């Protein structure tokens, strides 16, 4: 992943909170800006379905009162992942938490805000006794995830909708408090 500048104007007040109904418009707009040019955007209905599947493991990044990022995660069987743009299948259980999507608004990238979202995810996973966190790295982001402790599973092929460079990855949820 390319290096980017540190934001000129970092937000003074950053909170990570659960997603409220009024956040979904902003979340869909963030998603569209992040992925539309890579043809990976799912759209509001699909995003909301992820949120409904597991509200306790989905978060919005509130920066000076505005939603400027989000993270959607849900329990999902290991080595599988949701179809992009698909309706969410309800009721997965088990000890694997799937990080379906994380986005930070472009003008705030490089300031450690994704790290803060990921730290919240890890703490939540630990508290809820998940043993692993999985994800699909899209469009060349695998190195970003490797640096955050995720390892690839080359034998697991993500659905074609994730694009030709998609890589299924996972990491253990450590019992210690460190790590994001
Ligand atoms: C990936 C993403 C969430 C990182 O958010 P962030 O808040 O900038 O991340 P942090 O500041 O915590 O960490 C900075 C990392 O992001 C990279 N980065 C910084 N600014 C970036 C930018 N404008 N665009 C892409 N990556 C950027 C840096 O190289 C750094 O990686 P490194 O520490 O491994 O070298 C963000 O770039 C994003 O929303 N990208 C589009 C959506 C996406 O690709 N999500 C991941 C799908 S698998």
mmCIF file of C-alpha atoms and ligand atoms in Angstrom:
data_model
loop_
_atom_site.group_PDB
_atom_site.id
_atom_site.type_symbol
_atom_site.label_atom_id
_atom_site.label_comp_id
_atom_site.label_asym_id
_atom_site.label_seq_id
_atom_site.Cartn_x
_atom_site.Cartn_y
_atom_site.Cartn_z
ATOM 1 C CA UNK A 1 0.000 0.000 0.000
ATOM 2 C CA UNK A 2 1.317 3.454 -0.842
ATOM 3 C CA UNK A 3 2.457 5.928 1.779
ATOM 4 C CA UNK A 4 0.216 8.942 2.325
ATOM 5 C CA UNK A 5 0.615 12.258 4.056
ATOM 6 C CA UNK A 6 -0.400 12.815 7.657
ATOM 7 C CA UNK A 7 -3.731 14.696 7.726
ATOM 8 C CA UNK A 8 -3.221 18.439 8.023
ATOM 9 C CA UNK A 9 -6.205 18.803 10.305
ATOM 10 C CA UNK A 10 -6.541 15.915 12.738
ATOM 11 C CA UNK A 11 -9.894 15.779 14.567
ATOM 12 C CA UNK A 12 -9.825 16.992 18.174
ATOM 13 C CA UNK A 13 -12.445 14.582 19.433
ATOM 14 C CA UNK A 14 -12.500 10.992 18.159
ATOM 15 C CA UNK A 15 -14.926 8.439 19.520
ATOM 16 C CA UNK A 16 -15.592 4.888 18.465
ATOM 17 C CA UNK A 17 -19.166 3.900 19.165
ATOM 18 C CA UNK A 18 -21.801 1.445 18.025
ATOM 19 C CA UNK A 19 -23.678 2.320 14.853
ATOM 20 C CA UNK A 20 -26.982 4.184 15.133
ATOM 21 C CA UNK A 21 -29.757 4.140 12.509
ATOM 22 C CA UNK A 22 -28.908 7.705 11.452
ATOM 23 C CA UNK A 23 -25.283 6.728 10.610
ATOM 24 C CA UNK A 24 -26.079 4.486 7.656
ATOM 25 C CA UNK A 25 -26.337 7.248 5.057
ATOM 26 C CA UNK A 26 -22.851 8.478 5.953
ATOM 27 C CA UNK A 27 -21.477 4.931 6.089
ATOM 28 C CA UNK A 28 -22.823 4.167 2.611
ATOM 29 C CA UNK A 29 -21.250 7.390 1.293
ATOM 30 C CA UNK A 30 -17.875 6.513 2.853
ATOM 31 C CA UNK A 31 -18.064 3.032 1.347
ATOM 32 C CA UNK A 32 -18.949 4.365 -2.072
ATOM 33 C CA UNK A 33 -16.009 6.810 -2.047
ATOM 34 C CA UNK A 34 -13.618 4.087 -0.873
ATOM 35 C CA UNK A 35 -14.575 1.347 -3.309
ATOM 36 C CA UNK A 36 -16.638 2.591 -6.250
ATOM 37 C CA UNK A 37 -13.586 2.987 -8.511
ATOM 38 C CA UNK A 38 -12.519 -0.578 -7.686
ATOM 39 C CA UNK A 39 -16.038 -1.941 -8.293
ATOM 40 C CA UNK A 40 -16.147 -3.323 -4.762
ATOM 41 C CA UNK A 41 -18.902 -1.136 -3.289
ATOM 42 C CA UNK A 42 -21.849 -3.085 -1.872
ATOM 43 C CA UNK A 43 -24.321 -0.298 -1.209
ATOM 44 C CA UNK A 44 -26.368 0.687 1.808
ATOM 45 C CA UNK A 45 -28.760 -2.298 1.929
ATOM 46 C CA UNK A 46 -25.969 -4.869 2.059
ATOM 47 C CA UNK A 47 -23.955 -2.826 4.575
ATOM 48 C CA UNK A 48 -26.948 -2.453 6.856
ATOM 49 C CA UNK A 49 -27.583 -6.189 6.648
ATOM 50 C CA UNK A 50 -24.052 -6.789 8.038
ATOM 51 C CA UNK A 51 -24.808 -4.365 10.832
ATOM 52 C CA UNK A 52 -28.097 -6.066 11.687
ATOM 53 C CA UNK A 53 -26.356 -9.448 11.787
ATOM 54 C CA UNK A 54 -24.096 -8.387 14.660
ATOM 55 C CA UNK A 55 -24.635 -4.843 16.013
ATOM 56 C CA UNK A 56 -22.284 -5.446 18.938
ATOM 57 C CA UNK A 57 -19.260 -5.963 16.680
ATOM 58 C CA UNK A 58 -19.856 -3.054 14.281
ATOM 59 C CA UNK A 59 -18.567 0.457 14.971
ATOM 60 C CA UNK A 60 -18.544 3.969 13.620
ATOM 61 C CA UNK A 61 -15.656 6.389 13.996
ATOM 62 C CA UNK A 62 -17.108 9.669 15.156
ATOM 63 C CA UNK A 63 -14.665 12.551 14.534
ATOM 64 C CA UNK A 64 -15.718 15.911 15.916
ATOM 65 C CA UNK A 65 -19.334 14.748 15.755
ATOM 66 C CA UNK A 66 -19.333 13.397 12.193
ATOM 67 C CA UNK A 67 -19.093 9.762 11.026
ATOM 68 C CA UNK A 68 -15.684 9.591 9.309
ATOM 69 C CA UNK A 69 -15.097 5.842 9.299
ATOM 70 C CA UNK A 70 -16.599 2.503 10.176
ATOM 71 C CA UNK A 71 -15.811 -1.135 10.845
ATOM 72 C CA UNK A 72 -18.262 -3.990 10.233
ATOM 73 C CA UNK A 73 -17.596 -7.435 11.721
ATOM 74 C CA UNK A 74 -19.812 -10.422 12.316
ATOM 75 C CA UNK A 75 -19.471 -14.027 13.454
ATOM 76 C CA UNK A 76 -18.812 -16.166 10.420
ATOM 77 C CA UNK A 77 -17.575 -19.745 9.928
ATOM 78 C CA UNK A 78 -13.822 -19.913 9.517
ATOM 79 C CA UNK A 79 -12.529 -20.043 5.916
ATOM 80 C CA UNK A 80 -15.808 -18.662 4.600
ATOM 81 C CA UNK A 81 -16.962 -15.100 3.994
ATOM 82 C CA UNK A 82 -20.115 -13.267 2.949
ATOM 83 C CA UNK A 83 -20.825 -12.786 -0.756
ATOM 84 C CA UNK A 84 -20.281 -9.158 -1.698
ATOM 85 C CA UNK A 85 -23.627 -7.410 -2.151
ATOM 86 C CA UNK A 86 -25.386 -10.526 -0.871
ATOM 87 C CA UNK A 87 -28.132 -10.540 1.740
ATOM 88 C CA UNK A 88 -26.734 -11.491 5.104
ATOM 89 C CA UNK A 89 -27.409 -14.995 6.329
ATOM 90 C CA UNK A 90 -28.502 -14.572 9.927
ATOM 91 C CA UNK A 91 -27.440 -16.472 12.951
ATOM 92 C CA UNK A 92 -23.840 -17.551 12.480
ATOM 93 C CA UNK A 93 -22.212 -18.498 15.735
ATOM 94 C CA UNK A 94 -18.832 -19.960 16.621
ATOM 95 C CA UNK A 95 -15.477 -18.547 17.664
ATOM 96 C CA UNK A 96 -14.452 -16.794 14.440
ATOM 97 C CA UNK A 97 -15.213 -13.083 13.994
ATOM 98 C CA UNK A 98 -15.062 -11.903 10.378
ATOM 99 C CA UNK A 99 -13.942 -8.330 9.760
ATOM 100 C CA UNK A 100 -16.047 -7.634 6.714
ATOM 101 C CA UNK A 101 -15.060 -4.034 6.074
ATOM 102 C CA UNK A 102 -13.109 -1.105 7.476
ATOM 103 C CA UNK A 103 -12.986 2.364 5.964
ATOM 104 C CA UNK A 104 -11.525 5.671 7.162
ATOM 105 C CA UNK A 105 -12.397 8.877 5.299
ATOM 106 C CA UNK A 106 -9.663 9.721 2.842
ATOM 107 C CA UNK A 107 -8.763 13.116 4.367
ATOM 108 C CA UNK A 108 -8.108 11.486 7.768
ATOM 109 C CA UNK A 109 -5.983 8.537 6.653
ATOM 110 C CA UNK A 110 -2.513 7.992 8.029
ATOM 111 C CA UNK A 111 -3.378 9.268 11.516
ATOM 112 C CA UNK A 112 -3.839 5.911 13.215
ATOM 113 C CA UNK A 113 -7.636 5.954 13.118
ATOM 114 C CA UNK A 114 -7.889 2.502 11.537
ATOM 115 C CA UNK A 115 -5.564 1.290 14.292
ATOM 116 C CA UNK A 116 -8.017 2.635 16.838
ATOM 117 C CA UNK A 117 -10.940 0.879 15.165
ATOM 118 C CA UNK A 118 -8.928 -2.355 15.045
ATOM 119 C CA UNK A 119 -7.961 -2.066 18.708
ATOM 120 C CA UNK A 120 -11.649 -1.737 19.573
ATOM 121 C CA UNK A 121 -12.433 -4.771 17.427
ATOM 122 C CA UNK A 122 -9.746 -6.856 19.104
ATOM 123 C CA UNK A 123 -10.906 -5.851 22.583
ATOM 124 C CA UNK A 124 -14.483 -6.714 21.653
ATOM 125 C CA UNK A 125 -13.436 -10.055 20.177
ATOM 126 C CA UNK A 126 -11.484 -10.869 23.331
ATOM 127 C CA UNK A 127 -14.377 -9.893 25.611
ATOM 128 C CA UNK A 128 -16.795 -12.009 23.575
ATOM 129 C CA UNK A 129 -14.401 -14.946 23.567
ATOM 130 C CA UNK A 130 -13.777 -15.144 19.839
ATOM 131 C CA UNK A 131 -10.585 -17.052 19.139
ATOM 132 C CA UNK A 132 -9.793 -15.706 15.662
ATOM 133 C CA UNK A 133 -10.471 -12.702 13.457
ATOM 134 C CA UNK A 134 -10.636 -13.263 9.691
ATOM 135 C CA UNK A 135 -10.932 -10.903 6.734
ATOM 136 C CA UNK A 136 -10.573 -10.708 2.980
ATOM 137 C CA UNK A 137 -7.802 -8.315 1.947
ATOM 138 C CA UNK A 138 -8.886 -6.660 -1.299
ATOM 139 C CA UNK A 139 -7.111 -4.780 -4.045
ATOM 140 C CA UNK A 140 -3.554 -5.224 -2.838
ATOM 141 C CA UNK A 141 -4.087 -4.513 0.875
ATOM 142 C CA UNK A 142 -2.639 -7.868 2.071
ATOM 143 C CA UNK A 143 0.665 -6.258 3.152
ATOM 144 C CA UNK A 144 -1.243 -3.768 5.317
ATOM 145 C CA UNK A 145 -2.874 -6.720 7.113
ATOM 146 C CA UNK A 146 0.345 -8.740 7.349
ATOM 147 C CA UNK A 147 1.856 -5.827 9.306
ATOM 148 C CA UNK A 148 -1.106 -6.112 11.670
ATOM 149 C CA UNK A 149 -0.554 -9.788 12.425
ATOM 150 C CA UNK A 150 -2.846 -11.391 9.860
ATOM 151 C CA UNK A 151 -1.599 -14.384 7.908
ATOM 152 C CA UNK A 152 -2.814 -15.516 4.466
ATOM 153 C CA UNK A 153 -4.608 -18.784 3.751
ATOM 154 C CA UNK A 154 -3.666 -19.369 0.108
ATOM 155 C CA UNK A 155 -5.844 -22.474 -0.067
ATOM 156 C CA UNK A 156 -9.013 -20.462 0.671
ATOM 157 C CA UNK A 157 -10.417 -18.764 -2.431
ATOM 158 C CA UNK A 158 -12.665 -15.765 -1.686
ATOM 159 C CA UNK A 159 -15.753 -15.399 -3.918
ATOM 160 C CA UNK A 160 -14.991 -13.878 -7.325
ATOM 161 C CA UNK A 161 -16.821 -10.647 -6.433
ATOM 162 C CA UNK A 162 -13.939 -9.614 -4.152
ATOM 163 C CA UNK A 163 -11.719 -9.170 -7.166
ATOM 164 C CA UNK A 164 -8.724 -11.059 -8.548
ATOM 165 C CA UNK A 165 -6.257 -9.922 -5.843
ATOM 166 C CA UNK A 166 -8.432 -10.859 -2.839
ATOM 167 C CA UNK A 167 -6.680 -12.832 -0.074
ATOM 168 C CA UNK A 168 -8.407 -14.577 2.841
ATOM 169 C CA UNK A 169 -6.420 -13.900 6.031
ATOM 170 C CA UNK A 170 -6.778 -14.422 9.768
ATOM 171 C CA UNK A 171 -5.075 -13.936 13.113
ATOM 172 C CA UNK A 172 -5.543 -15.305 16.596
ATOM 173 C CA UNK A 173 -7.166 -13.173 19.267
ATOM 174 C CA UNK A 174 -4.438 -13.086 21.873
ATOM 175 C CA UNK A 175 -5.329 -13.262 25.530
ATOM 176 C CA UNK A 176 -2.981 -10.392 26.390
ATOM 177 C CA UNK A 177 -4.111 -6.774 26.076
ATOM 178 C CA UNK A 178 -1.578 -5.664 23.506
ATOM 179 C CA UNK A 179 -2.069 -5.499 19.766
ATOM 180 C CA UNK A 180 -4.717 -4.005 17.504
HETATM 181 C C1 LIG B 1 -6.999 0.844 5.001
HETATM 182 C C2 LIG B 1 -7.492 2.065 5.795
HETATM 183 C C3 LIG B 1 -8.732 1.695 6.598
HETATM 184 C C4 LIG B 1 -6.375 2.548 6.720
HETATM 185 O O1 LIG B 1 -6.868 3.632 7.480
HETATM 186 P P1 LIG B 1 -5.859 4.649 8.234
HETATM 187 O O2 LIG B 1 -6.640 5.347 9.296
HETATM 188 O O3 LIG B 1 -5.128 5.465 7.259
HETATM 189 O O4 LIG B 1 -4.841 3.621 8.905
HETATM 190 P P2 LIG B 1 -3.803 3.927 10.044
HETATM 191 O O5 LIG B 1 -3.493 5.400 10.082
HETATM 192 O O6 LIG B 1 -4.186 3.261 11.295
HETATM 193 O O7 LIG B 1 -2.557 3.160 9.482
HETATM 194 C C5 LIG B 1 -1.861 3.753 8.407
HETATM 195 C C6 LIG B 1 -1.645 2.730 7.351
HETATM 196 O O8 LIG B 1 -2.505 2.969 6.242
HETATM 197 C C7 LIG B 1 -1.712 3.371 5.116
HETATM 198 N N1 LIG B 1 -2.343 4.617 4.646
HETATM 199 C C8 LIG B 1 -2.194 5.803 5.203
HETATM 200 N N2 LIG B 1 -2.890 6.725 4.506
HETATM 201 C C9 LIG B 1 -3.510 6.060 3.515
HETATM 202 C C10 LIG B 1 -4.366 6.467 2.475
HETATM 203 N N3 LIG B 1 -4.722 7.747 2.278
HETATM 204 N N4 LIG B 1 -4.852 5.515 1.659
HETATM 205 C C11 LIG B 1 -4.497 4.233 1.823
HETATM 206 N N5 LIG B 1 -3.677 3.820 2.794
HETATM 207 C C12 LIG B 1 -3.177 4.708 3.623
HETATM 208 C C13 LIG B 1 -0.314 3.619 5.568
HETATM 209 O O9 LIG B 1 0.596 3.121 4.589
HETATM 210 C C14 LIG B 1 -0.232 2.811 6.856
HETATM 211 O O10 LIG B 1 0.155 1.477 6.605
HETATM 212 P P3 LIG B 1 1.361 0.868 7.429
HETATM 213 O O11 LIG B 1 1.279 1.397 8.841
HETATM 214 O O12 LIG B 1 1.100 -0.607 7.394
HETATM 215 O O13 LIG B 1 2.566 1.276 6.697
HETATM 216 C C15 LIG B 1 -7.823 3.236 4.831
HETATM 217 O O14 LIG B 1 -6.709 3.462 4.005
HETATM 218 C C16 LIG B 1 -9.051 3.000 3.974
HETATM 219 O O15 LIG B 1 -10.176 3.303 4.384
HETATM 220 N N6 LIG B 1 -8.840 2.462 2.735
HETATM 221 C C17 LIG B 1 -9.950 2.194 1.808
HETATM 222 C C18 LIG B 1 -10.755 0.998 2.251
HETATM 223 C C19 LIG B 1 -9.905 -0.260 2.339
HETATM 224 O O16 LIG B 1 -9.102 -0.571 1.479
HETATM 225 N N7 LIG B 1 -10.137 -1.005 3.443
HETATM 226 C C20 LIG B 1 -9.452 -2.275 3.680
HETATM 227 C C21 LIG B 1 -10.151 -3.357 2.913
HETATM 228 S S1 LIG B 1 -9.413 -4.955 3.163
#
